[in-house]
Amino acid sequence: MANHRFWRWTVPDTRSTSAAMTPPYDPANPSSHAERRKAFRLLFLCLMATGIGNNMLFAILPPLARGLTVPEYWVGAIYTVSAVLFMTMTPIWGALSDRRGRKGFIVFGLSAFACSTLIFAAAAWAGESGWVPPLAAIFAMALARTLFGSLGSATNPAAQAYVADRTSPAERTEALAGLTAAFGMGAVIGPTLAATLVELVGVPIFMVIISGTVALGAWAVWHYLPEQSPPKQQNRPINPFKQFAFAADPRIAPFVGYGCVTWIVQSLSLSTLAFFIMDSLGLDEAQGLQMSAIALAAGAGALIVAQLVVIPAMKASARVLMSIGALITIAGFALMIVAPNYAGIVTAYILISFAFGLSRSGFVGGASIAVLPEEQGRAAGLTTATAGLGFIIGPVGGLFMYNQLGHVVPYYVAVVLSVVAALIAWYHPGIRSAVEVVKVEPDV
C-alpha cells in the first residue's frame, strides 16, 4: 500500500485478557510528530514546576517543623491530609478527562496547585513571624495541601492520558517515563533551590516564586497546548466508588497493587530522610536543610537518569522494569540500614530513587498498555492515585516507627515491602500476559 501505513498487532496465541482486548493504535490521532514533541515538552516543563513545588517540601518541612517546635508526626499529618484527597480525586479527574478532554483539567490542576502554594507560603510566614501559634500555622499548611490534593490532583492523570492518546503501545512506556521524569527533574531542582534561596529570601518568598512559575505554566498550557482529539468516552461515570472498582479489573489490578506498594516505600523514604540525616549526624535545622537537600537532589538525579537514559536504552518490558526496580530498592534500603556516614546514606538514597524511576515507569506504562484507548483517563487516574495511598500510609507510618520503634525500623519494613513488590512483578500472571502486547509492526 503506497504511502499508507497502519499498525498491525502481533498477539500471542495464548490470547490473554489484556492482549486480546487491547486495540491497535489509531494513526488518525490528529497530532503531528512536531506538534506532539512541542506539546510533550510543554507538559514536561509544567510537571517539572509542580515537582519543584512538591519536593521542596521534603527539604523545607522538617527543619520548619523543628523551628516551630512541633512534633514530627505533624509533618506526616500534612502529607497524609493531602494524600487522602489526592488518592480519592485523581480517578475522578481521570474519568472526567475521558468525558471532556485533557487540556482543561491540566490547566485547572496547575492553577489549583499555584493557589495552594500561595496559601502554604502565607501560613509559613504567619508561623515564623509569630502571628499565629505553631499548631495554627501547621493547620493552615495542611489546609493548603488539602486544596492541592483535591483540585491540584487533576493535572497528572489528564497529562498522562494526553500522552497515552498520542502514542502507540510500543512507545508508550518510554513516553510516559519521559513525562514522569519531569517530576523527578523538579525533585532535583526543588530541594537545591530550597537550600539556596531559603537562606536568601526565606521560605514564604521562595514559595511565592514557585506559585508564580506554576501559574505561568497554566497560562502556557491554555494558550499553546493543542487539544485536537475529541473526548474518548462521553458517558464515563465519575462516581468515585465506580472508579476505584475499576482497580479490581484483572487487566490493571496487579499494576495498581504494585504501584501502591512502591509508593508506600518511596513516601516512607522521602518523609524520614531529612530526620534520619539530622539525627544520624547530629545536625541542627539549618545544617539539616542543606544536607538533606543535597541528598534529595542526588536521589532525584538518579531517578531522572533511570527514566530518561536507562529506560530508553534498555527497551525493556514493564515486567522487567518493575522487577529490577524492586530488587535495587531492596539493596538501597539494606545499605541505608548499615550506612556508616553521610556518604553511605546518600548512596543508599540514590539507589532507592534510581529503582523508583524504573518501577514507576514500569507500572504506569504497563497499566496504560493493558486497557482500551477510551479507558486511558481512568487508568491514569488510578495509577496516579497510588501515590496518594502511598503518602497516606508512608509518612505517618514511617515517622511513627521512626520515633517509637527506632530510626532504622522503617527501612526494615521497606525491605519487606520491596520483596513483595518483586514477587508481584515477576510472578503475577496479569503482568506477565499484559506486557506481551507491546510488540507492534508496521504493515507495508
Short mmCIF file of N, CA and C in Angstrom, two decimals, residues 54 78-94 96 105 108-117 119 141-157 240 384 388 392:
data_model
loop_
_atom_site.label_atom_id
_atom_site.label_comp_id
_atom_site.label_asym_id
_atom_site.label_seq_id
_atom_site.Cartn_x
_atom_site.Cartn_y
_atom_site.Cartn_z
N ASN A 54 6.42 20.49 44.92
CA ASN A 54 6.12 19.38 45.82
C ASN A 54 7.35 18.92 46.59
N ILE A 78 0.42 16.48 57.63
CA ILE A 78 0.27 17.36 56.47
C ILE A 78 0.30 16.54 55.19
N TYR A 79 1.28 15.64 55.08
CA TYR A 79 1.35 14.78 53.90
C TYR A 79 0.09 13.93 53.76
N THR A 80 -0.38 13.42 54.88
CA THR A 80 -1.49 12.47 54.84
C THR A 80 -2.80 13.13 54.42
N VAL A 81 -3.08 14.32 54.96
CA VAL A 81 -4.32 15.02 54.60
C VAL A 81 -4.37 15.24 53.09
N SER A 82 -3.27 15.70 52.53
CA SER A 82 -3.22 15.91 51.09
C SER A 82 -3.37 14.61 50.33
N ALA A 83 -2.71 13.57 50.83
CA ALA A 83 -2.69 12.29 50.11
C ALA A 83 -4.06 11.63 50.07
N VAL A 84 -4.84 11.75 51.15
CA VAL A 84 -6.18 11.15 51.15
C VAL A 84 -7.03 11.73 50.03
N LEU A 85 -7.02 13.05 49.92
CA LEU A 85 -7.79 13.69 48.86
C LEU A 85 -7.20 13.42 47.49
N PHE A 86 -5.88 13.39 47.41
CA PHE A 86 -5.22 13.09 46.13
C PHE A 86 -5.64 11.71 45.63
N MET A 87 -5.61 10.74 46.51
CA MET A 87 -5.99 9.38 46.13
C MET A 87 -7.46 9.31 45.73
N THR A 88 -8.32 10.04 46.45
CA THR A 88 -9.75 9.99 46.16
C THR A 88 -10.10 10.67 44.85
N MET A 89 -9.43 11.78 44.55
CA MET A 89 -9.85 12.62 43.43
C MET A 89 -9.20 12.29 42.10
N THR A 90 -7.98 11.74 42.10
CA THR A 90 -7.33 11.53 40.81
C THR A 90 -8.11 10.58 39.90
N PRO A 91 -8.73 9.49 40.38
CA PRO A 91 -9.53 8.68 39.46
C PRO A 91 -10.71 9.46 38.88
N ILE A 92 -11.29 10.36 39.67
CA ILE A 92 -12.41 11.16 39.17
C ILE A 92 -11.94 12.12 38.10
N TRP A 93 -10.83 12.81 38.34
CA TRP A 93 -10.31 13.72 37.32
C TRP A 93 -9.93 12.96 36.06
N GLY A 94 -9.35 11.76 36.21
CA GLY A 94 -9.02 10.97 35.03
C GLY A 94 -10.25 10.60 34.23
N LEU A 96 -13.15 12.18 34.25
CA LEU A 96 -13.71 13.39 33.65
C LEU A 96 -12.93 13.81 32.40
N PHE A 105 -8.44 20.14 32.22
CA PHE A 105 -8.13 19.62 33.55
C PHE A 105 -6.65 19.81 33.89
N PHE A 108 -6.63 23.44 35.00
CA PHE A 108 -7.31 23.55 36.28
C PHE A 108 -6.41 23.06 37.42
N GLY A 109 -5.77 21.91 37.23
CA GLY A 109 -4.90 21.37 38.27
C GLY A 109 -3.70 22.25 38.54
N LEU A 110 -3.09 22.78 37.49
CA LEU A 110 -1.94 23.68 37.68
C LEU A 110 -2.35 24.94 38.43
N SER A 111 -3.51 25.49 38.09
CA SER A 111 -3.99 26.70 38.76
C SER A 111 -4.24 26.44 40.25
N ALA A 112 -4.86 25.30 40.55
CA ALA A 112 -5.11 24.95 41.95
C ALA A 112 -3.80 24.75 42.71
N PHE A 113 -2.81 24.16 42.06
CA PHE A 113 -1.51 23.98 42.69
C PHE A 113 -0.90 25.33 43.03
N ALA A 114 -0.98 26.29 42.10
CA ALA A 114 -0.42 27.62 42.34
C ALA A 114 -1.11 28.29 43.53
N CYS A 115 -2.43 28.17 43.62
CA CYS A 115 -3.16 28.77 44.73
C CYS A 115 -2.79 28.11 46.06
N SER A 116 -2.70 26.79 46.06
CA SER A 116 -2.37 26.08 47.31
C SER A 116 -0.98 26.47 47.81
N THR A 117 -0.05 26.68 46.88
CA THR A 117 1.31 27.07 47.27
C THR A 117 1.33 28.47 47.88
N ILE A 119 -1.15 29.82 49.59
CA ILE A 119 -1.71 29.68 50.94
C ILE A 119 -0.66 29.09 51.88
N MET A 141 -1.17 25.09 56.84
CA MET A 141 -0.39 24.38 55.82
C MET A 141 -1.12 23.13 55.35
N ALA A 142 -1.71 22.42 56.31
CA ALA A 142 -2.49 21.24 55.95
C ALA A 142 -3.68 21.61 55.07
N LEU A 143 -4.30 22.77 55.37
CA LEU A 143 -5.41 23.25 54.55
C LEU A 143 -4.95 23.54 53.12
N ALA A 144 -3.78 24.13 53.00
CA ALA A 144 -3.23 24.41 51.67
C ALA A 144 -2.99 23.12 50.90
N ARG A 145 -2.46 22.13 51.57
CA ARG A 145 -2.22 20.85 50.91
C ARG A 145 -3.53 20.13 50.59
N THR A 146 -4.58 20.44 51.37
CA THR A 146 -5.90 19.90 51.05
C THR A 146 -6.38 20.41 49.70
N LEU A 147 -6.14 21.68 49.45
CA LEU A 147 -6.50 22.26 48.16
C LEU A 147 -5.73 21.58 47.03
N PHE A 148 -4.45 21.34 47.26
CA PHE A 148 -3.67 20.64 46.23
C PHE A 148 -4.20 19.22 46.01
N GLY A 149 -4.43 18.49 47.11
CA GLY A 149 -4.86 17.10 46.97
C GLY A 149 -6.20 16.95 46.28
N SER A 150 -7.12 17.87 46.53
CA SER A 150 -8.47 17.74 45.97
C SER A 150 -8.57 18.30 44.56
N LEU A 151 -7.92 19.43 44.28
CA LEU A 151 -8.07 20.09 42.99
C LEU A 151 -6.79 20.04 42.14
N GLY A 152 -5.64 20.23 42.77
CA GLY A 152 -4.38 20.17 42.02
C GLY A 152 -4.09 18.80 41.45
N SER A 153 -4.76 17.79 41.99
CA SER A 153 -4.55 16.42 41.51
C SER A 153 -5.11 16.17 40.13
N ALA A 154 -5.79 17.16 39.54
CA ALA A 154 -6.34 16.98 38.18
C ALA A 154 -5.25 16.93 37.12
N THR A 155 -4.11 17.52 37.38
CA THR A 155 -3.09 17.67 36.34
C THR A 155 -2.50 16.34 35.89
N ASN A 156 -2.03 15.53 36.84
CA ASN A 156 -1.27 14.33 36.47
C ASN A 156 -2.05 13.33 35.64
N PRO A 157 -3.25 12.89 36.05
CA PRO A 157 -3.94 11.90 35.22
C PRO A 157 -4.31 12.44 33.85
N PRO A 240 -16.83 8.03 42.54
CA PRO A 240 -15.51 7.56 42.97
C PRO A 240 -15.48 6.07 43.30
N THR A 384 -2.10 7.14 39.18
CA THR A 384 -1.71 8.34 39.92
C THR A 384 -2.19 8.28 41.36
N GLY A 388 -1.19 8.78 46.08
CA GLY A 388 -1.96 9.26 47.22
C GLY A 388 -2.00 8.24 48.35
N ILE A 392 -0.53 8.47 52.18
CA ILE A 392 -1.38 8.30 53.36
C ILE A 392 -0.68 7.41 54.38
#
